[in-house]
Coordinates of C-alpha atoms and ligand atoms in Angstrom, one line a residue:
X1 CA -0.1 0.2 -0.1
X2 CA 1.6 3.3 -1.1
X3 CA 2.4 5.6 2.2
X4 CA -0.2 8.4 1.2
X5 CA -3.0 5.6 1.6
X6 CA -3.6 5.2 5.3
X7 CA -6.2 2.4 4.7
X8 CA -8.0 1.0 1.8
X9 CA -11.0 3.4 2.4
X10 CA -9.3 6.5 3.5
X11 CA -6.5 8.7 2.1
X12 CA -4.4 11.6 3.2
X13 CA -5.0 15.0 1.5
X14 CA -2.6 17.8 1.0
X15 CA -4.4 21.1 1.4
X16 CA -3.4 24.8 1.7
X17 CA -5.0 27.1 4.3
X18 CA -6.6 30.0 2.6
X19 CA -6.6 32.1 5.6
X20 CA -2.8 32.1 6.1
X21 CA -1.8 31.8 2.3
X22 CA -0.2 35.1 1.1
X23 CA -0.6 33.9 -2.7
X24 CA 2.9 34.4 -3.4
X25 CA 3.0 31.5 -5.8
X26 CA 6.2 29.9 -4.3
X27 CA 4.4 26.4 -4.2
X28 CA 3.1 26.4 -7.7
X29 CA 6.5 27.4 -8.9
X30 CA 8.0 24.5 -6.7
X31 CA 5.8 21.7 -7.1
X32 CA 7.7 19.3 -9.6
X33 CA 4.5 17.5 -10.7
X34 CA 2.2 20.7 -11.3
X35 CA -0.1 19.7 -8.5
X36 CA -0.4 23.2 -7.3
X37 CA -2.7 25.6 -9.2
X38 CA -4.7 28.8 -8.4
X39 CA -7.3 31.2 -9.6
X40 CA -8.0 34.6 -8.0
X41 CA -9.3 33.3 -5.1
X42 CA -7.0 30.5 -3.7
X43 CA -4.0 28.4 -4.2
X44 CA -4.9 24.7 -4.1
X45 CA -3.4 21.1 -4.5
X46 CA -4.7 18.6 -7.0
X47 CA -5.1 15.5 -5.2
X48 CA -4.9 13.2 -8.0
X49 CA -1.4 14.8 -9.0
X50 CA 0.2 15.6 -5.5
X51 CA 2.7 12.6 -4.8
X52 CA 3.8 13.7 -1.3
X53 CA 7.3 14.7 -2.2
X54 CA 7.0 17.6 0.1
X55 CA 9.4 19.8 -2.0
X56 CA 7.0 22.7 -1.6
X57 CA 6.9 22.5 2.4
X58 CA 10.1 24.2 3.0
X59 CA 10.0 27.1 0.6
X60 CA 6.4 28.2 1.8
X61 CA 7.2 31.4 3.9
X62 CA 3.8 31.2 5.7
X63 CA 3.4 27.4 6.6
X64 CA 0.1 27.5 5.1
X65 CA 1.0 24.8 2.6
X66 CA 1.7 22.2 5.5
X67 CA -2.0 21.2 6.2
X68 CA -3.4 17.7 5.8
X69 CA -6.5 15.9 6.4
X70 CA -7.5 12.0 6.3
X71 CA -10.5 11.9 3.9
X72 CA -12.6 9.3 2.5
X73 CA -12.9 10.9 -0.8
X74 CA -10.7 13.7 -1.7
X75 CA -11.7 17.3 -2.1
X76 CA -11.7 18.4 -5.8
X77 CA -9.9 21.5 -7.0
X78 CA -13.2 23.3 -7.5
X79 CA -14.1 22.7 -3.8
X80 CA -10.8 24.2 -2.5
X81 CA -11.0 27.2 -4.8
X82 CA -14.2 28.1 -3.1
X83 CA -13.0 27.8 0.3
X84 CA -12.4 30.9 2.8
X85 CA -11.0 28.5 5.3
X86 CA -10.0 24.9 5.7
X87 CA -12.9 22.4 6.5
X88 CA -12.7 20.6 9.9
X89 CA -11.2 16.9 10.0
X90 CA -13.9 14.8 9.1
X91 CA -15.0 12.0 11.5
X92 CA -12.8 9.1 10.3
X93 CA -13.2 6.6 13.1
X94 CA -16.7 5.9 12.0
X95 CA -18.3 5.8 15.4
X96 CA -20.7 8.7 14.9
X97 CA -22.0 8.1 18.4
X98 CA -18.7 8.9 20.2
X99 CA -17.3 11.2 17.8
X100 CA -19.7 13.8 16.9
X101 CA -18.8 17.6 16.6
X102 CA -15.9 19.3 18.5
X103 CA -16.9 18.0 21.8
X104 CA -14.1 16.8 24.0
X105 CA -14.4 14.2 26.8
X106 CA -14.9 16.0 30.0
X107 CA -11.9 14.4 31.7
X108 CA -9.5 15.4 28.9
X109 CA -10.9 19.1 28.8
X110 CA -10.3 19.2 32.6
X111 CA -6.8 17.9 32.3
X112 CA -6.0 20.4 29.6
X113 CA -7.7 23.3 31.3
X114 CA -5.4 22.6 34.3
X115 CA -2.3 22.2 32.3
X116 CA -2.8 25.4 30.4
X117 CA -3.8 27.8 33.3
X118 CA -0.4 28.9 34.0
X119 CA -1.0 31.1 30.9
X120 CA -3.4 33.1 33.0
X121 CA -6.2 33.0 30.7
X122 CA -7.6 31.7 27.6
X123 CA -5.1 31.3 24.6
X124 CA -5.7 30.7 21.0
X125 CA -3.4 29.0 18.6
X126 CA -0.4 30.7 16.9
X127 CA -2.0 32.5 13.9
X128 CA 0.1 30.5 11.4
X129 CA -0.3 27.1 13.1
X130 CA -1.9 24.2 11.1
X131 CA -5.4 23.3 11.8
X132 CA -5.4 20.2 14.3
X133 CA -7.6 17.3 14.1
X134 CA -8.8 16.6 17.8
X135 CA -10.8 14.0 19.5
X136 CA -10.9 11.3 16.8
X137 CA -10.5 8.5 19.1
X138 CA -12.1 8.1 22.5
X139 CA -12.0 5.7 25.3
X140 CA -15.2 3.8 24.0
X141 CA -13.4 3.2 20.7
X142 CA -9.8 3.7 21.1
X143 CA -7.1 3.5 18.2
X144 CA -4.9 0.4 19.0
X145 CA -1.2 1.1 18.5
X146 CA 1.6 -1.3 18.4
X147 CA 4.9 -0.6 20.5
X148 CA 7.5 0.0 17.8
X149 CA 10.4 1.1 20.3
X150 CA 11.2 1.9 24.1
X151 CA 14.7 3.4 24.7
X152 CA 15.8 4.8 28.0
X153 CA 16.9 8.5 27.2
X154 CA 18.4 9.2 30.7
X155 CA 21.7 7.6 32.0
X156 CA 21.0 4.1 33.3
X157 CA 22.7 5.1 36.6
X158 CA 20.5 7.8 37.5
X159 CA 17.1 8.0 39.5
X160 CA 15.3 9.5 36.7
X161 CA 13.8 6.8 34.1
X162 CA 12.7 8.8 31.1
X163 CA 11.9 6.7 28.3
X164 CA 11.4 7.4 24.3
X165 CA 8.4 5.2 23.2
X166 CA 7.5 4.8 19.5
X167 CA 4.0 3.8 18.9
X168 CA 2.8 2.7 15.2
X169 CA -0.7 3.0 13.9
X170 CA -0.5 0.6 11.0
X171 CA -3.4 1.3 8.7
X172 CA -5.3 3.5 11.1
X173 CA -5.2 7.1 10.4
X174 CA -3.8 9.2 13.4
X175 CA -3.1 12.6 12.2
X176 CA -1.2 14.8 14.7
X177 CA 0.5 18.4 15.0
X178 CA 3.5 19.3 17.2
X179 CA 2.4 20.3 20.5
X180 CA -0.9 18.0 20.6
X181 CA -1.0 15.1 23.1
X182 CA -2.5 11.6 23.1
X183 CA -4.3 9.5 25.8
X184 CA -3.1 6.3 26.8
X185 CA -5.9 4.1 28.6
X186 CA -4.0 1.9 31.2
X187 CA -5.3 -1.6 31.2
X188 CA -7.1 -2.8 34.5
X189 CA -9.1 -1.2 37.0
X190 CA -8.6 1.1 40.2
X191 CA -9.3 -0.3 43.6
X192 CA -12.9 0.9 43.3
X193 CA -13.3 -1.3 40.2
X194 CA -13.6 1.4 37.8
X195 CA -11.4 1.8 34.7
X196 CA -8.4 3.7 35.2
X197 CA -8.2 7.5 34.0
X198 CA -6.8 8.3 30.7
X199 CA -3.5 9.6 31.2
X200 CA -2.2 12.2 28.6
X201 CA 1.3 12.3 27.1
X202 CA 2.8 15.0 24.7
X203 CA 3.7 13.8 21.2
X204 CA 7.4 14.0 20.9
X205 CA 7.6 13.5 16.9
X206 CA 6.9 15.7 14.0
X207 CA 3.6 15.5 12.1
X208 CA 4.5 13.1 9.6
X209 CA 5.8 10.5 12.2
X210 CA 9.0 9.7 14.1
X211 CA 10.0 8.0 10.8
X212 CA 8.8 10.1 8.0
X213 CA 5.4 8.8 6.7
X214 CA 5.5 5.8 8.7
X215 CA 2.3 6.4 10.7
X216 CA 3.9 6.4 14.0
X217 CA 4.7 9.1 16.6
X218 CA 7.2 9.1 19.7
X219 CA 6.4 10.0 23.3
X220 CA 8.8 11.1 26.2
X221 CA 7.5 9.2 29.4
X222 CA 9.0 9.6 32.8
X223 CA 8.4 6.8 35.1
X224 CA 6.7 8.1 38.3
X225 CA 7.0 5.9 41.4
X226 CA 3.7 4.2 42.1
X227 CA 2.3 5.8 39.0
X228 CA -0.1 3.7 37.1
X229 CA -0.1 5.1 33.7
X230 CA 3.9 5.9 33.4
X231 CA 4.9 2.4 34.8
X232 CA 2.4 0.9 32.2
X233 CA 4.0 2.9 29.2
X234 CA 7.7 2.8 30.5
X235 CA 7.3 -1.3 30.9
X236 CA 5.9 -1.5 27.3
X237 CA 7.5 -4.1 25.2
X238 CA 8.1 -4.0 21.4
X239 CA 4.8 -5.5 19.8
X240 CA 2.7 -4.5 22.8
X241 CA -0.7 -3.3 21.8
X242 CA -2.0 -0.1 23.4
X243 CA -5.2 1.6 23.5
X244 CA -4.7 5.4 22.4
X245 CA -7.2 8.3 22.4
X246 CA -7.0 11.5 21.0
X247 CA -5.4 13.5 19.5
X248 CA -5.9 16.4 21.8
X249 CA -4.9 20.1 22.1
X250 CA -5.8 22.8 19.7
X251 CA -3.9 25.7 21.1
X252 CA -0.4 24.7 22.3
X253 CA 0.6 24.3 18.6
X254 CA 3.9 25.0 16.8
X255 CA 3.7 28.2 14.5
X256 CA 4.3 27.4 10.7
X257 CA 5.5 30.6 9.6
X258 CA 9.1 31.0 8.8
X259 CA 9.6 34.3 10.6
X260 CA 8.2 33.0 13.8
X261 CA 10.7 33.2 16.5
X262 CA 10.0 30.5 19.0
X263 CA 11.4 30.5 22.6
X264 CA 10.9 27.1 24.3
X265 CA 11.4 26.9 28.0
X266 CA 11.1 23.5 29.5
X267 CA 12.2 20.9 32.3
X268 CA 12.1 17.1 32.1
X269 CA 9.3 15.5 29.9
X270 CA 8.3 19.2 29.1
X271 CA 10.8 18.7 26.3
X272 CA 8.6 16.3 24.4
X273 CA 6.7 18.9 22.4
X274 CA 10.1 20.9 21.8
X275 CA 11.6 17.9 20.3
X276 CA 8.6 17.5 18.0
X277 CA 9.0 21.1 17.2
X278 CA 12.7 20.8 16.6
X279 CA 12.1 17.8 14.1
X280 CA 9.5 19.5 12.3
X281 CA 11.8 22.5 11.8
X282 CA 14.8 20.3 10.8
X283 CA 12.5 18.5 8.0
X284 CA 10.9 21.8 6.7
X285 CA 12.7 24.8 8.0
X286 CA 15.5 25.2 5.4
X287 CA 14.3 29.0 4.6
X288 CA 13.4 29.9 8.1
X289 CA 14.4 33.5 9.4
X290 CA 12.9 33.3 12.7
X291 CA 14.9 32.2 15.8
X292 CA 14.4 29.0 17.6
X293 CA 15.6 28.8 21.1
X294 CA 15.3 26.2 23.9
X295 CA 16.0 26.8 27.6
X296 CA 16.3 23.2 29.1
X297 CA 16.9 22.5 32.6
X298 CA 17.7 19.3 34.6
X299 CA 19.3 18.2 37.7
X300 CA 22.4 16.8 35.7
X301 CA 23.2 16.1 32.1
X302 CA 22.7 12.5 32.9
X303 CA 19.2 13.2 33.7
X304 CA 18.5 15.4 30.9
X305 CA 16.4 13.5 28.3
X306 CA 17.8 13.4 24.8
X307 CA 21.1 14.8 26.1
X308 CA 23.3 13.0 23.7
X309 CA 21.1 13.6 20.6
X310 CA 20.6 17.3 21.5
X311 CA 24.3 17.7 21.3
X312 CA 24.2 17.1 17.7
X313 CA 21.4 19.5 16.8
X314 CA 23.2 22.4 14.9
X315 CA 23.3 25.7 16.7
X316 CA 22.1 27.0 13.3
X317 CA 18.8 25.1 13.7
X318 CA 18.4 25.5 17.6
X319 CA 20.1 27.7 20.0
X320 CA 20.4 25.6 23.0
X321 CA 20.7 26.5 26.7
X322 CA 21.0 23.4 28.8
X323 CA 21.1 24.3 32.4
X324 CA 21.9 22.2 35.4
X325 CA 21.0 22.8 39.1
X326 CA 23.0 19.6 40.7
X327 CA 26.4 19.2 39.0
X328 CA 29.1 18.7 41.9
X329 CA 31.6 21.5 41.9
X330 CA 29.3 23.9 39.8
X331 CA 26.9 26.6 40.8
X332 CA 23.2 25.7 40.6
X333 CA 21.5 27.0 37.6
X334 CA 17.8 26.9 36.5
X335 CA 16.2 27.9 33.5
X336 CA 15.0 31.3 35.0
X337 CA 18.7 31.9 35.7
X338 CA 19.7 31.6 32.1
X339 CA 16.8 33.6 30.8
X340 CA 18.3 36.5 33.0
X341 CA 21.8 35.9 31.6
X342 CA 20.2 36.2 28.1
X343 CA 18.3 39.1 28.9
X344 CA 19.9 41.4 25.8
X345 CA 18.7 38.8 23.2
X346 CA 15.5 37.9 25.1
X347 CA 14.7 41.5 25.3
X348 CA 15.2 42.1 21.4
X349 CA 12.9 38.7 21.0
X350 CA 10.4 40.0 23.4
X351 CA 9.7 43.2 21.3
X352 CA 9.1 41.4 18.3
X353 CA 5.4 40.7 17.2
X354 CA 6.7 37.6 15.7
X355 CA 7.9 35.9 18.9
X356 CA 5.9 33.0 20.6
X357 CA 6.9 31.8 24.0
X358 CA 6.1 28.1 25.0
X359 CA 6.8 26.8 28.5
X360 CA 6.1 23.1 29.3
X361 CA 7.0 20.8 32.0
X362 CA 6.4 20.5 35.8
X363 CA 3.8 23.2 37.5
X364 CA 6.7 24.4 39.7
X365 CA 8.7 26.1 37.0
X366 CA 6.0 28.7 36.4
X367 CA 6.5 31.2 38.8
X368 CA 10.4 31.4 38.4
X369 CA 10.1 31.8 34.7
X370 CA 7.4 34.4 34.8
X371 CA 9.7 36.5 37.1
X372 CA 12.6 36.1 34.9
X373 CA 10.7 37.1 31.9
X374 CA 9.3 40.2 34.0
X375 CA 13.0 41.1 35.0
X376 CA 13.8 40.8 31.3
X377 CA 11.2 43.2 30.4
X378 CA 12.2 45.7 33.1
X379 CA 15.7 45.8 31.7
X380 CA 14.2 46.8 28.3
X381 CA 11.7 49.3 29.5
X382 CA 8.8 46.8 28.8
X383 CA 6.0 45.9 31.0
X384 CA 5.4 42.3 31.2
X385 CA 2.1 42.6 33.0
X386 CA 1.0 44.2 29.8
X387 CA 2.8 42.4 27.2
X388 CA 2.0 38.9 28.4
X389 CA -1.7 39.3 28.0
X390 CA -1.1 40.8 24.6
X391 CA 0.9 38.0 23.6
X392 CA -1.6 35.6 24.9
X393 CA -4.3 37.2 23.1
X394 CA -2.3 36.9 19.9
X395 CA -1.6 33.2 20.4
X396 CA 1.9 33.9 21.2
X397 CA 2.1 33.0 24.9
X398 CA 1.5 29.2 25.7
X399 CA 2.1 27.2 29.1
X400 CA 1.4 23.5 29.4
X401 CA 2.4 22.2 33.0
X402 CA 1.4 19.1 35.0
Ligands
FAD501 P1 -0.7 8.2 39.0 O1 -1.2 7.1 39.1 O2 -1.7 9.3 38.4 O3 0.0 8.8 40.5 C1 0.6 10.1 40.3 C2 1.2 10.2 41.5 O4 0.2 9.9 42.9 C3 2.3 9.3 41.9 O5 3.5 10.0 42.6 C4 1.8 8.1 42.7 O6 2.7 7.4 43.5 C5 0.9 8.7 43.6 N1 -0.3 8.0 44.1 C6 -1.1 7.3 43.1 N2 -2.2 6.8 43.8 C7 -1.8 6.9 45.4 C8 -2.5 6.6 46.3 N3 -3.4 5.7 46.5 N4 -1.9 7.1 47.5 C9 -0.7 7.8 47.5 N5 -0.1 8.2 46.2 C10 -0.9 8.0 45.3 N6 4.0 12.9 31.5 C11 5.2 12.6 31.0 O7 5.8 11.7 31.2 N7 5.5 12.9 29.7 C12 4.6 13.8 28.8 O8 5.0 14.1 27.6 C13 3.6 14.4 29.6 N8 2.8 15.1 28.9 C14 1.4 15.6 29.5 C15 0.8 16.5 28.8 C16 -0.4 16.9 29.6 C17 -1.3 17.9 28.9 C18 -0.8 16.6 31.0 C19 -1.9 17.2 31.6 C20 0.0 15.6 31.7 C21 1.1 15.3 30.9 N9 2.1 14.2 31.5 C22 3.2 13.8 31.0 C23 1.7 13.7 32.8 C24 1.1 12.3 32.4 O9 -0.4 12.6 32.0 C25 1.0 11.6 34.1 O10 0.3 12.5 35.0 C26 2.1 11.0 34.7 O11 2.8 10.2 33.8 C27 1.6 10.4 35.9 O12 0.7 9.6 35.8 P2 0.7 8.0 36.5 O13 -0.6 7.3 35.9 O14 2.1 7.4 36.2 O15 0.7 8.3 37.8

């Protein structure tokens, strides 16, 4: 079966977001098979000609080209030329009783609301983010994924057991964007006999898979002593089958625009979505002008997930600030300390309307980071108490902590 056909009935379709596209003609000029065409209204992709070579993705300055839907029947050119916005992802799981509309299961909605509360108010997605599919699979009818990998990504002699887990979805379409999460349903029941709650885990791979077009994704999961979900996931073996719900999350999403500056601040498994952002930029960001900056804190290098692979990410792709709080013989340093040390560059970035801030990790990191950003602002005669709500209102300030 070809890679673009995700099951015998369903296919992936490449679309252009008419709300973000600036009609610059770059995609039409780049496409080697003549699949992109336009009229006075829209630029569109001919599903019968597009061969998923992805040559058009990197040159597009806005990211509007990087939109995908799983469909039963492809949208025609005529359909697309008439659009003012992209259609929502159709219900592809075929369980209409469970999948109607945009309603999200209450338990997931509550988890996400709590995780995003640190932003201080309602946040929209970045203006140039692709449109996510959400809530395609629910507890009553989960997707079944098969474990393709389970690797420890912290040093074996440390207490912190963090794992890189790869899940394959086979023929089942499971479209995701960087920044979204999936739900894992731990098997078995609680002491009261009820099923375990779904646990959320951020996707740590780019939208087209841990391996490109392989219909798989990666997670970064930390084993929590006594924890039901994390121990279940961390103990998974290759070939095990896992019940997955989601995808979830429609706001904490990577901006697609080439000129977006992205500041990522994390600790521990909060790095998962930023690995996804970085992989996506590695694959599509050949023409980017925006800065990509990571502040990543851990106790020691041995306990910092992906420490080895991160060393190999070129500085031209990602400006890395890896900071440690428990290295013998060295001063303690937390992410907020490094943000203050980088006040000159950070201040310049904060003054740009193209800058997005993403904070992810443990709840405990929020206050310190907030104070550091306020200090940086003071040094540049900016008022963080005014700038933060502005950035939030423009979909440029995002927090996901748990
Ligand atoms: P739980 O079973 O829920 O237990 C939590 C804690 O309570 C443990 O310390 C446990 O020992 C204690 N506990 C449980 N039962 C009892 C009891 N009866 N008495 C006393 N103590 C008890 N995690 C990641 O690792 N990676 C991610 O990428 C990630 N992304 C997330 C994204 C979002 C949006 C959210 C909301 C959460 C995310 N999480 C992530 C956290 C994850 O969802 C789980 O909360 C985490 O794995 C712990 O779940 P658990 O089932 O292992 O622990």
